[in-house]
Coordinates of C-alpha atoms in Angstrom, one line a residue:
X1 CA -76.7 -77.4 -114.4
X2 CA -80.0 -79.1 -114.5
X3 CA -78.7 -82.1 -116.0
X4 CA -76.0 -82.5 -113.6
X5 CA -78.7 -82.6 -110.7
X6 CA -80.9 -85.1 -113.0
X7 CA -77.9 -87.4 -113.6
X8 CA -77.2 -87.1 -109.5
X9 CA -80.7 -88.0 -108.8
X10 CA -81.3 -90.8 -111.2
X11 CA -77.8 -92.3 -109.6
X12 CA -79.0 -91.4 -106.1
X13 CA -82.2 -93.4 -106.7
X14 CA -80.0 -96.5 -108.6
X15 CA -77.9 -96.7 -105.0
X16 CA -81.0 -97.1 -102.6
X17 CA -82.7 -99.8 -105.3
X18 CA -79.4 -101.6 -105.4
X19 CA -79.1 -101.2 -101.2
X20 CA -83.0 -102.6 -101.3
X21 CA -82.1 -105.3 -103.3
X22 CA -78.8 -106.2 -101.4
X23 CA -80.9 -106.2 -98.1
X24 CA -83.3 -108.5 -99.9
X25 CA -81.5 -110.7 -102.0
X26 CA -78.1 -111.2 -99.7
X27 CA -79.0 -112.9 -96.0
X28 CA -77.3 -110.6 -93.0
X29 CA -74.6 -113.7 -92.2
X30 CA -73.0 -113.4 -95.7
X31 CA -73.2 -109.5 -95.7
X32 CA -71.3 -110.0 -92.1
X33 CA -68.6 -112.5 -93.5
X34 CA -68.2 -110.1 -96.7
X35 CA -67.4 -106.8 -94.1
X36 CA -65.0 -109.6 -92.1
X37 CA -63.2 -110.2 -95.0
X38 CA -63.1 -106.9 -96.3
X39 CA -61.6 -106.0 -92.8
X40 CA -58.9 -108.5 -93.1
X41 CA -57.9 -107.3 -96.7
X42 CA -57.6 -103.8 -95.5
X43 CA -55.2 -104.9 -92.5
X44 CA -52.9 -106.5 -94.4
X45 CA -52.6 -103.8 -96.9
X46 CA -52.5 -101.2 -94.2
X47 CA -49.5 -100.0 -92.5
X48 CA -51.1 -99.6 -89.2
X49 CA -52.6 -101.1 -86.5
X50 CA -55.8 -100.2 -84.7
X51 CA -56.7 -100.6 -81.2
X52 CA -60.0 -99.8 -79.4
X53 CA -60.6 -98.8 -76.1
X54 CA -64.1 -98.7 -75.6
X55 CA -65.5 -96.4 -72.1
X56 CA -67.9 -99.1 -71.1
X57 CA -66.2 -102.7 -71.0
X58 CA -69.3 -105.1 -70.6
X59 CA -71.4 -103.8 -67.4
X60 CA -67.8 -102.3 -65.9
X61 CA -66.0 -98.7 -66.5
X62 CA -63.0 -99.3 -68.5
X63 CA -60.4 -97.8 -66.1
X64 CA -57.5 -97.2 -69.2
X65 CA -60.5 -95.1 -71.2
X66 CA -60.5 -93.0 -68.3
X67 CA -56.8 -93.1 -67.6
X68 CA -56.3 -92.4 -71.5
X69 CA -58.9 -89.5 -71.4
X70 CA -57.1 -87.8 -68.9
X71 CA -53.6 -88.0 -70.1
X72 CA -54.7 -86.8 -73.4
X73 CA -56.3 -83.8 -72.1
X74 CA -52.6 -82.9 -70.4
X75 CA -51.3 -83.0 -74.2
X76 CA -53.8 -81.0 -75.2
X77 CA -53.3 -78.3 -72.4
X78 CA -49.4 -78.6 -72.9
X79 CA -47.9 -76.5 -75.6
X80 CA -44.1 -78.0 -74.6
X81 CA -45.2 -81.5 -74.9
X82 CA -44.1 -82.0 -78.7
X83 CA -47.9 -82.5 -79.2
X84 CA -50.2 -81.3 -82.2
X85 CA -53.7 -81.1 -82.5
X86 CA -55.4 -81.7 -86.1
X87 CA -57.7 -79.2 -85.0
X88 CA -58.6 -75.6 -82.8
X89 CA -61.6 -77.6 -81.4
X90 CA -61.1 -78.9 -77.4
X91 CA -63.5 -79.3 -74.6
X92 CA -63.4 -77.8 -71.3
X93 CA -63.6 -79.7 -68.2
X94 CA -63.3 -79.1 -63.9
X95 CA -63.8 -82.4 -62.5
X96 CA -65.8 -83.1 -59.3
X97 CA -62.8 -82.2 -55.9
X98 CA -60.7 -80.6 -58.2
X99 CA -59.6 -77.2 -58.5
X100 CA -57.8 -76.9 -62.3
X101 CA -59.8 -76.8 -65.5
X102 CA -58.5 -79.6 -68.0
X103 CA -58.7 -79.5 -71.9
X104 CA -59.9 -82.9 -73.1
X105 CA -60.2 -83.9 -76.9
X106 CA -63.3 -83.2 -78.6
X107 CA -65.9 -85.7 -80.2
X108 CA -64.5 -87.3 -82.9
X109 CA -61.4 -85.0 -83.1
X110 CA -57.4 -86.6 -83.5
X111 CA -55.2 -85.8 -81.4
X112 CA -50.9 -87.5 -82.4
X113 CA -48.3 -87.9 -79.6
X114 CA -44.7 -89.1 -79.9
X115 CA -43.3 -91.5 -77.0
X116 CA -39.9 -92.6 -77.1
X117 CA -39.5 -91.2 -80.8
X118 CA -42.4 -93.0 -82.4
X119 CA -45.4 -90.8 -83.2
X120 CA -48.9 -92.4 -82.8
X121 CA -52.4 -91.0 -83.8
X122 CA -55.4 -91.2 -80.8
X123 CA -59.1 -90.2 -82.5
X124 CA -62.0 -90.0 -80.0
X125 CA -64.9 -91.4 -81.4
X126 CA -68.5 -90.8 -80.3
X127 CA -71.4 -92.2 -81.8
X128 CA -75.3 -92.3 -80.8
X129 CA -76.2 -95.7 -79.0
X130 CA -78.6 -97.8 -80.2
X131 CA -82.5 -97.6 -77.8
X132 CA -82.1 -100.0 -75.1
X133 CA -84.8 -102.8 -74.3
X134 CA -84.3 -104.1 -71.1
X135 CA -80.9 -103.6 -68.7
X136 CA -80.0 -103.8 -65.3
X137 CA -77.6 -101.1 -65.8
X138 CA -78.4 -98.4 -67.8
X139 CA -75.7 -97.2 -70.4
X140 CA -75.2 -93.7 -71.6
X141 CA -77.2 -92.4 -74.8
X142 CA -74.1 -92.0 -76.5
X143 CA -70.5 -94.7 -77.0
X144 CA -67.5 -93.6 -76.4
X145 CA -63.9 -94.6 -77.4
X146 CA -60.3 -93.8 -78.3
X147 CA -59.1 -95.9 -81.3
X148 CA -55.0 -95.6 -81.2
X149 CA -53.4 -96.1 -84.4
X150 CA -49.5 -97.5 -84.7
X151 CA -47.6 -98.2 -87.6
X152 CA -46.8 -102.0 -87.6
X153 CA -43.1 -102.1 -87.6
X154 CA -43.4 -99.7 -84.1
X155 CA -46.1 -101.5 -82.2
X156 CA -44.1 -104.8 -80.9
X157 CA -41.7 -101.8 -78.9
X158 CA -44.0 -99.6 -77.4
X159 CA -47.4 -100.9 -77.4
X160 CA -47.2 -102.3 -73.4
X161 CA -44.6 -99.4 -72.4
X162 CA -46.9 -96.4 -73.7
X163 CA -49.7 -98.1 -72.0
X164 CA -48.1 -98.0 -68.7
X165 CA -47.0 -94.6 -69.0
X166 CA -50.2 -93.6 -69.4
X167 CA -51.8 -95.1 -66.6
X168 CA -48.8 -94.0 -64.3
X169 CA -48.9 -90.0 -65.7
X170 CA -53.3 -90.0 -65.4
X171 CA -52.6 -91.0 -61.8
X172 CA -50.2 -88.2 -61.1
X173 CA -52.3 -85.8 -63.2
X174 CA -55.3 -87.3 -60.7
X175 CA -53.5 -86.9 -57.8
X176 CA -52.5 -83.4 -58.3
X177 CA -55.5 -82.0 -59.8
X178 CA -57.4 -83.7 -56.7
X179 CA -57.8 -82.0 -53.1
X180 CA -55.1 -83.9 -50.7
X181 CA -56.9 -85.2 -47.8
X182 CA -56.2 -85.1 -43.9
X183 CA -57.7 -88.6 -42.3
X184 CA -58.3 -89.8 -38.9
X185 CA -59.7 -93.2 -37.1
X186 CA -63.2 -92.7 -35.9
X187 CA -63.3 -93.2 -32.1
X188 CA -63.1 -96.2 -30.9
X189 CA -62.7 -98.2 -34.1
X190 CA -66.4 -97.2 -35.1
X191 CA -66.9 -97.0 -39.0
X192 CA -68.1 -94.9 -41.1
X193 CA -71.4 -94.7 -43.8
X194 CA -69.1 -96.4 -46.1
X195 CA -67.5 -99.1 -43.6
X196 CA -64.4 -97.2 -43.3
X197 CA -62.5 -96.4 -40.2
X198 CA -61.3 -92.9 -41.3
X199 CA -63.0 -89.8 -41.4
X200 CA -61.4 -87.4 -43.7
X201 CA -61.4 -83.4 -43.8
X202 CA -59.3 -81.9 -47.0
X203 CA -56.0 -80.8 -46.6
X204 CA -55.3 -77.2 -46.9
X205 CA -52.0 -76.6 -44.9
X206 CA -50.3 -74.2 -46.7
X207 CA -46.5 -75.1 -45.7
X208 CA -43.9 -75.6 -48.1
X209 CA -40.3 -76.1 -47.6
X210 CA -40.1 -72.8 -49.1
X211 CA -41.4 -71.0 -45.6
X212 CA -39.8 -74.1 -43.5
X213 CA -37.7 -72.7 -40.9
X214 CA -34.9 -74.6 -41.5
X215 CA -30.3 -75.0 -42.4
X216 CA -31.0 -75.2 -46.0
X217 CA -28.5 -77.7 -46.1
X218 CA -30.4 -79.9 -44.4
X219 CA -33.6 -79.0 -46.3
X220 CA -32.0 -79.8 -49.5
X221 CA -31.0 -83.3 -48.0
X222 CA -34.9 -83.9 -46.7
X223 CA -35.7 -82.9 -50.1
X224 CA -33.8 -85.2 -52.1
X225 CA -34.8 -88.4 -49.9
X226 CA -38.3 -87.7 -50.4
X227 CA -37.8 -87.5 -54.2
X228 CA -35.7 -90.3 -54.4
X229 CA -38.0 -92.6 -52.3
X230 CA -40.7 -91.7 -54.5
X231 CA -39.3 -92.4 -58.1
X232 CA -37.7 -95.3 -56.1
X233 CA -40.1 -98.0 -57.0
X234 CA -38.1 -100.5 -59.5
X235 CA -34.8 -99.4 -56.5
X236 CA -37.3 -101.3 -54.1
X237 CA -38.5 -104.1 -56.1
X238 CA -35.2 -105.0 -56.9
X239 CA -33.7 -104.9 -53.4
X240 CA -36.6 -106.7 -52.2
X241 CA -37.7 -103.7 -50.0
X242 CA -41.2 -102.8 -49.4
X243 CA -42.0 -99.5 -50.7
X244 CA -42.3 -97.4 -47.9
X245 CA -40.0 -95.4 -45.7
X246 CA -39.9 -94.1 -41.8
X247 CA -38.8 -90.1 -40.8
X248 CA -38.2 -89.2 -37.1
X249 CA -38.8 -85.7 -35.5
X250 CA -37.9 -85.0 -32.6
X251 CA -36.6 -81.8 -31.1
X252 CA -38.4 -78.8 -28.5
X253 CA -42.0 -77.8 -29.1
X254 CA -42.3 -74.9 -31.4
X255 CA -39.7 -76.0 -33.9
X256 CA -41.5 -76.9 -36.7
X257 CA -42.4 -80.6 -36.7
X258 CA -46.0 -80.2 -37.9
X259 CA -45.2 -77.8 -40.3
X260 CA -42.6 -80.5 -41.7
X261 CA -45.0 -82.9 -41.6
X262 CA -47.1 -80.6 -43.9
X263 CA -44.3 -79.4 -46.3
X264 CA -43.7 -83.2 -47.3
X265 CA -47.0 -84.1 -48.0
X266 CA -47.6 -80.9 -50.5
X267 CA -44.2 -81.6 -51.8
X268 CA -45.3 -85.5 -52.7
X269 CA -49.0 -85.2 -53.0
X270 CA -49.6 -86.9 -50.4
X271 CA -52.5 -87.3 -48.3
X272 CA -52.1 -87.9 -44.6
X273 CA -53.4 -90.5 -42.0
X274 CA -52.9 -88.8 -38.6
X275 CA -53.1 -91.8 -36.6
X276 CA -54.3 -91.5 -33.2
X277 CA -53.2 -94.2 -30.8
X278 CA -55.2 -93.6 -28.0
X279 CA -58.2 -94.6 -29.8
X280 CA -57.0 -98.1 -30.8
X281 CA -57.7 -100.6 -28.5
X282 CA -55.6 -103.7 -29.6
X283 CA -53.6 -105.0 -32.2
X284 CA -55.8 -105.8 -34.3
X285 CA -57.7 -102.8 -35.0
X286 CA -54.0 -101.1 -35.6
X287 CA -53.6 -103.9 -38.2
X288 CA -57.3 -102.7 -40.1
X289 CA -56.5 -99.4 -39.8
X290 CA -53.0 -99.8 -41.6
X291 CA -55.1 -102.1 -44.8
X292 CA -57.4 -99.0 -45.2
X293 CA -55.0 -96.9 -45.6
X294 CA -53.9 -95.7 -49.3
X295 CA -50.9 -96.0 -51.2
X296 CA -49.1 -92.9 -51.8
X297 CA -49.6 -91.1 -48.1
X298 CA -48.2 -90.5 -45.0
X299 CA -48.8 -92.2 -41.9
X300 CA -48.5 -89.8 -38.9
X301 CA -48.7 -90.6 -35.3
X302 CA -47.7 -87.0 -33.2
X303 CA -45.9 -86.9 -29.8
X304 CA -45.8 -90.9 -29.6
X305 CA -43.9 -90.6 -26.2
X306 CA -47.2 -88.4 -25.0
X307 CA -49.8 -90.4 -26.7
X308 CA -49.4 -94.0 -24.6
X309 CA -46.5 -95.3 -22.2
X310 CA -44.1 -96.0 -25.0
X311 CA -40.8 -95.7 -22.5
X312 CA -37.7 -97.8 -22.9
X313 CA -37.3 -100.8 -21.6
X314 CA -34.0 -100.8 -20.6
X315 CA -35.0 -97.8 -18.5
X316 CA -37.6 -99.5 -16.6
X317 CA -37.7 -101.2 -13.1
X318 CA -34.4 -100.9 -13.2
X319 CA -33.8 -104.9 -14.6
X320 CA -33.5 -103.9 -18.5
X321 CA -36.5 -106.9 -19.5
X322 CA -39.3 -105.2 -19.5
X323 CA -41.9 -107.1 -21.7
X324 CA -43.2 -105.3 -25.4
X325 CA -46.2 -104.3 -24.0
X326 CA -47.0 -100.3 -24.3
X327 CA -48.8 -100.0 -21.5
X328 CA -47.6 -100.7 -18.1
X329 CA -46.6 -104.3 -16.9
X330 CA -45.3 -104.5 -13.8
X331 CA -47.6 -106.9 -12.2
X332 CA -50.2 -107.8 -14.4
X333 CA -50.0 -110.0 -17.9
X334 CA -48.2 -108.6 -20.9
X335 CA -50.4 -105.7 -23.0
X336 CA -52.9 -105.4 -19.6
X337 CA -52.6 -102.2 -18.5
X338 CA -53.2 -102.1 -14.5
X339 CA -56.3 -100.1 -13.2
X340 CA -55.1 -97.1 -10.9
X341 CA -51.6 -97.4 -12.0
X342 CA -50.2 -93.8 -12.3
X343 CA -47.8 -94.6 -14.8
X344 CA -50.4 -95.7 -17.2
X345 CA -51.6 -92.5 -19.8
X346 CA -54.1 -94.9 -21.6
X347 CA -56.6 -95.0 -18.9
X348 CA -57.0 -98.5 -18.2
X349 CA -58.3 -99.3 -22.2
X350 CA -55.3 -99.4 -24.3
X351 CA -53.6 -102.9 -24.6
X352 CA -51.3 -101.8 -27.8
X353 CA -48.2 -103.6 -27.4
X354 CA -44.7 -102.6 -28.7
X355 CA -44.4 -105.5 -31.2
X356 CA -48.0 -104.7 -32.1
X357 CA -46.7 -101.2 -33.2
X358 CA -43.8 -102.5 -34.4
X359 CA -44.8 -105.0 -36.8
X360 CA -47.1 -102.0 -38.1
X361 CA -44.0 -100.0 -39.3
X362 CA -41.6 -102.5 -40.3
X363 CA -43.5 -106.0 -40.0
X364 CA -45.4 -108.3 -42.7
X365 CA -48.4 -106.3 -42.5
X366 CA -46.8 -103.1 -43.4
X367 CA -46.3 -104.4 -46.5
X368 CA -49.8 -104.7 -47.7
X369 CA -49.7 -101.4 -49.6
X370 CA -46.6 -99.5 -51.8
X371 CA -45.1 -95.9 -51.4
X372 CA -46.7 -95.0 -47.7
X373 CA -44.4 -93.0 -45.6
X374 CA -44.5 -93.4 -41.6
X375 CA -43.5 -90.1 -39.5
X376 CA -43.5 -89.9 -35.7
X377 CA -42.6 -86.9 -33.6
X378 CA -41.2 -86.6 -30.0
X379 CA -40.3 -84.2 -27.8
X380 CA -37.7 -86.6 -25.9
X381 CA -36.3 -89.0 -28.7
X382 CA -34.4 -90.6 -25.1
X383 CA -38.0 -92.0 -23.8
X384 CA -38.5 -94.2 -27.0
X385 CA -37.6 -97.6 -27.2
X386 CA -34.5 -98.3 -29.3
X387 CA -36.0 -100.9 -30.9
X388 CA -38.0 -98.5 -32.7
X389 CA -36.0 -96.1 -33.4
X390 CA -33.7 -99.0 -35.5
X391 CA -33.2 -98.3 -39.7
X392 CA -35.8 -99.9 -41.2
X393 CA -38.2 -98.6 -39.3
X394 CA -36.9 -95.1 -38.7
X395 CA -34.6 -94.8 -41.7
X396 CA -33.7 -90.8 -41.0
X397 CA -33.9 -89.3 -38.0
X398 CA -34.5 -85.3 -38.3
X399 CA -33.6 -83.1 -35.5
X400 CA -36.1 -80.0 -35.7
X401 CA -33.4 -77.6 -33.4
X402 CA -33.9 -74.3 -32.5
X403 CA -34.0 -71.7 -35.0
X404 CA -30.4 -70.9 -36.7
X405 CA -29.2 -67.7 -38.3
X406 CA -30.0 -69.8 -41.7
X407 CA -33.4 -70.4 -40.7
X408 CA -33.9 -66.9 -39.5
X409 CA -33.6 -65.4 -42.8
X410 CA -36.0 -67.6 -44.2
X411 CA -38.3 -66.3 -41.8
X412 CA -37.2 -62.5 -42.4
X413 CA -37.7 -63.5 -45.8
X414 CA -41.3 -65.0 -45.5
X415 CA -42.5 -62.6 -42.9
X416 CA -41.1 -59.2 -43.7
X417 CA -40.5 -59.8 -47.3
X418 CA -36.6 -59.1 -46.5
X419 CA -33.7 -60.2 -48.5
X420 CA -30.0 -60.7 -47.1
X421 CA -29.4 -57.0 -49.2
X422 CA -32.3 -55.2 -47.5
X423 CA -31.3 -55.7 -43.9
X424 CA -28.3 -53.6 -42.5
X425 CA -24.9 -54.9 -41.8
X426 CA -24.8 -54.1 -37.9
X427 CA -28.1 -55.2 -37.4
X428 CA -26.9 -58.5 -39.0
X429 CA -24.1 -59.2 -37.7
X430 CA -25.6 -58.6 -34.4
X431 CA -28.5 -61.0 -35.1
X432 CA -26.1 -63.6 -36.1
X433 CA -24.2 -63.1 -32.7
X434 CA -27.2 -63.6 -30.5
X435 CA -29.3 -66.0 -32.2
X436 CA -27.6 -69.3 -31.1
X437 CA -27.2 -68.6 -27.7
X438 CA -30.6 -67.4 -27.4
X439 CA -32.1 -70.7 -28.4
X440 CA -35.6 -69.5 -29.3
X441 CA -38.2 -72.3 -31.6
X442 CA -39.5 -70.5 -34.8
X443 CA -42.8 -70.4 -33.3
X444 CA -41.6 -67.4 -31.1
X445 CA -39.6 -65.6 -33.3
X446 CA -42.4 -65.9 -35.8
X447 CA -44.9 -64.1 -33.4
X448 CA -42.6 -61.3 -32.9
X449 CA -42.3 -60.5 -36.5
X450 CA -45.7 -61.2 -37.3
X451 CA -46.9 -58.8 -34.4
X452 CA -44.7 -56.0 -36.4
X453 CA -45.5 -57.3 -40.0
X454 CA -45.9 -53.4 -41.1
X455 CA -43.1 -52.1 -40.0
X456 CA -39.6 -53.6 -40.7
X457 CA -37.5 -52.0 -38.9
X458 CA -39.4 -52.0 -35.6
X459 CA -39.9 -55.8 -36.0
X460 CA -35.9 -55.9 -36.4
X461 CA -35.7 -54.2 -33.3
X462 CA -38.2 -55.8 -31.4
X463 CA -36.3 -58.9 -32.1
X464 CA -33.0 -58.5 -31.4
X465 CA -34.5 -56.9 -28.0
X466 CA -35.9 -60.6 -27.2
X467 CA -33.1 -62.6 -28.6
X468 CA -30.9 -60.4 -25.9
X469 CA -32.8 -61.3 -23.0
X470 CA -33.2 -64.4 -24.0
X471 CA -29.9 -65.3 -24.5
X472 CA -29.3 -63.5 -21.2
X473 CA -32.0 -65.5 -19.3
X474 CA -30.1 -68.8 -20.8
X475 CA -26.5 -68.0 -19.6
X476 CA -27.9 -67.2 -16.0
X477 CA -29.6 -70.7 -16.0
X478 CA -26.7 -72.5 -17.5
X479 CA -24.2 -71.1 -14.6
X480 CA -27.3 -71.5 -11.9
X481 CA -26.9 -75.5 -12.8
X482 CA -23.1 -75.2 -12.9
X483 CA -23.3 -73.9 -9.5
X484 CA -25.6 -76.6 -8.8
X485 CA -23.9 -79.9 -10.3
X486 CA -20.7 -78.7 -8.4
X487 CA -22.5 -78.4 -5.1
X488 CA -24.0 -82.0 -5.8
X489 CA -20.8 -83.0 -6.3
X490 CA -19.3 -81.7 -3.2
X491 CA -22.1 -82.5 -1.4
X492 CA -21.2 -86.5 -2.4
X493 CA -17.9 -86.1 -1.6
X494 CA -18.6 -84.7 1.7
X495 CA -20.9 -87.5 2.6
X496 CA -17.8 -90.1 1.5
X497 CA -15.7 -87.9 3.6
X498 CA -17.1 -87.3 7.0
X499 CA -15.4 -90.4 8.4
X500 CA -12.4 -88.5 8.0
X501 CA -11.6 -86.0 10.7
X502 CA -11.8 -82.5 9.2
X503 CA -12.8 -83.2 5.7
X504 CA -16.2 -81.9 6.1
X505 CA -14.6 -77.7 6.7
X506 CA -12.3 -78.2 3.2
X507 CA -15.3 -79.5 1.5
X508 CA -17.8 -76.8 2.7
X509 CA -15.6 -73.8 1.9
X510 CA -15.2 -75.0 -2.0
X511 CA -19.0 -74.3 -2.0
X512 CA -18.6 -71.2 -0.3
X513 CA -16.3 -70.3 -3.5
X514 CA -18.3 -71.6 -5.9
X515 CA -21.1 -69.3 -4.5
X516 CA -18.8 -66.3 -4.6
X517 CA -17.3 -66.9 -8.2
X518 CA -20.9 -67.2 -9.4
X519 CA -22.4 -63.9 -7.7
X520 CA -19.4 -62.1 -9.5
X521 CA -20.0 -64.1 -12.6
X522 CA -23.4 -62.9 -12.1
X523 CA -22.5 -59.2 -11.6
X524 CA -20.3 -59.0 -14.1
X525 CA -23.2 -60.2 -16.8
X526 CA -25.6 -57.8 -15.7
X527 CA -23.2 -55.0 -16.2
X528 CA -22.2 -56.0 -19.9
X529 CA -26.3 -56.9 -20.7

């Protein structure tokens, strides 16, 4: 044994002299030129090719380490993927705004993936850096990279493909790991610390489609639109489309339309832009507001017909020309809005004019970003302009009704934690005979049943209670405006009449009926309620 550790000394001591003398003897350029060639040698022996992909590219970030880095740690985490790890070893990370904890390849670890049916080799390799003398920039203490490794007949294929998976999946694994965000313009166009002209909040709305209210039917069909407009990207480009899409919701307050709102943007991953019109002064600003906005979000802007004067033209003073202006025109220039004119919400500041908002859903400078989705809601769809409420603009148009027998059990379900088996066949059937002609929003059926959340059947009760004087209440005011359009129309008729000699008595005693059959009418409800 002792002579083994000579021998190993004497050769240890032969390798530095030789190392000495190689430093010595052979000038840096040739030992340079003697690695290069070396290099070259190996590669064409080799079966595989090597590519690095350092994390600092000159003074820059190199946005694919990071984008690598990332998807590699959602192979790590995934035991489905078809991945394998050479070894137990991975790090732990929770990055800043996000609420998941990603694995991530250790230092100097390998890590092989298959894509499309070709298996390819990442290693992570970290090594000290060198002290710096002078920089502008200082650099970490330590270099980073991922060196991928392909075999050569497989890398003409896949090479640019697997790349741009990659990038694609880090930004979806981004996206969802990341807090969504609620925006809204700063007052008055002001901007912000960082010259931006939305303020932002995180989003934390908990709706889903799940606890939407709503025909299922037509929650399926929502559903399916969204997904297909969002994998819809080479649909677009090849159709010469931009990327972006237009959802109307109108219906009675109460009904959901918010919560809608809310359910697509947790069903994308969306973040939302809730766009304020009141605070936009002119075109322009709405312009500079749409270029900040990001791709892959929703751009909202609630109770438009409320917001500004956005009425139809054809509906007003009475001549069906009415210029694009949103505000109020009638005697000043176009986009003006008149001081002290009643009919202008904006109060005298606002000069946003319809083809201004137009061109910002469906013009050229909607086009400036990919995969944004505009929503509006109204509470009268018949005070907007047609010309915005045209495909292309408005693509689907959701009607957000009163709540159904469907969309009751949905809220049984999410309230009261009842399925179709749990509640009783009478009560059922008489919920489903009431519910339509009651015509109550989700909204107020959900406050009934979350005032009796602890007890079931007094909820179920309680509601079918309220849905029976509700639907009572609305069959008294549906025959009260029966009774009221006929006596308009008899009261016309009598004025066209009383030329005639004794056309005014005829005409007065067929209101006298109507009266009568609607007292018994009346009678007769209040005995069977």
């Amino acid at each position: 044994m002792k002579e083994l550790w000579t021998t190993m000394a004497s050769l240890m001591g032969v390798l530095a002299f030789s190392q000495t003398l190689l430093h010595t003897v052979v000038p840096p350029e040739l030992r340079f030129a003697f690695l290069k060639l070396f290099q070259r040698l190996f590669n064409c022996f080799s079966s595989y090719c090597y590519y690095e992909i350092t994390e600092i590219d000159g003074v820059n970030t190199n946005e694919l380490y990071n984008a690598v880095q990332l998807y590699l740690s959602s192979s790590a985490s995934s035991t489905t993927a078809g991945t394998t790890s050479s070894s137990n070893r991975l790090s732990l990370t929770r990055g800043l705004n996000s609420s998941a904890i990603t694995f991530g390849l250790a230092n100097n670890d390998r890590l092989s993936d298959v894509f499309n049916g070709v298996s390819v080799v990442w290693e992570h390799n970290v090594t000290p850096r060198q002290s710096q003398t002078f920089s502008w920039r200082p650099l970490p203490e330590e270099k980073r990279g991922f060196t991928l490794r392909i075999n050569k007949r497989d890398q003409p294929g896949i090479l640019e493909e697997y790349l741009e998976f990659i990038t694609n999946k880090a930004m979806e694994i981004r996206r969802k790991n990341q807090d969504r965000l609620l925006y809204t313009n700063s007052r008055g166009g002001s901007l912000d610390s960082r010259g931006h002209p939305w303020e932002s909040v995180p989003f934390k709305h908990p709706s889903t489609f799940d606890t939407l209210a709503m025909d299922p039917i037509k929650k399926r069909e929502i559903m399916c639109d969204l997904r297909d407009f969002a994998d819809g990207q080479a649909f677009y480009k090849r159709t010469g489309r931009a990327w972006k899409r237009g959802y109307l919701l109108y219906g009675p307050p109460g009904t959901g339309k918010s919560s809608m709102i809310a359910a697509m943007a947790n069903f994308l991953g969306y973040d939302i832009y809730d766009l304020e019109l009141t605070e936009v002064n002119t075109n322009s600003e709405l312009r500079k507001l749409l270029m900040k906005t990001s791709s892959k979000s929703i751009i909202v802007i609630e109770d438009i017909d409320c917001s500004i004067n956005l009425t139809n033209r054809k509906k007003s003073n009475g001549t069906g020309a009415r210029n694009d202006s949103v505000s109020d025109t009638r005697s000043g220039s176009p986009g003006i809005p008149i001081p002290g004119d009643p009919d202008n919400n904006n109060g005298g500041n606002n000069s946003i004019t319809l083809s201004g908002l137009l061109n910002f859903t469906d013009g050229l400078w909607s086009c400036c970003g990919s995969e944004r989705i505009f929503v509006f809601t109204t509470n009268h769809i018949d005070k907007l302009d047609p010309a915005l409420l045209r495909s292309g603009r408005m693509d689907m148009h959701i009607h957000m009704s009163y709540c159904s027998f469907p969309s009751l059990k949905i809220l049984l379900k999410t309230y009261l934690g009842c399925e179709p088996g749990d509640i009783s066949p009478d009560v059922s059937s008489d919920l489903a005979a009431v519910i339509d002609e009651a015509e109550m929003t989700p909204a107020d059926i959900s406050e009934v049943l979350i005032k009796n959340r602890r007890d079931n059947d007094k909820a179920l009760r309680e509601l079918l209670e309220v849905l029976r004087k509700k639907k009572s209440v609305n069959r008294r005011l549906r025959r009260r405006r029966l009774v009221a359009d006929v006596e308009d129309e008899a009261e016309e008729k009598r004025a066209l009449d009383s030329p005639k000699e004794g056309g005014g008595a005829a005409n007065g005693g067929g209101g006298d009926d109507v009266e009568v059959n609607y007292k018994k009418s009346e009678e007769e409800d209040n005995g069977i309620d």
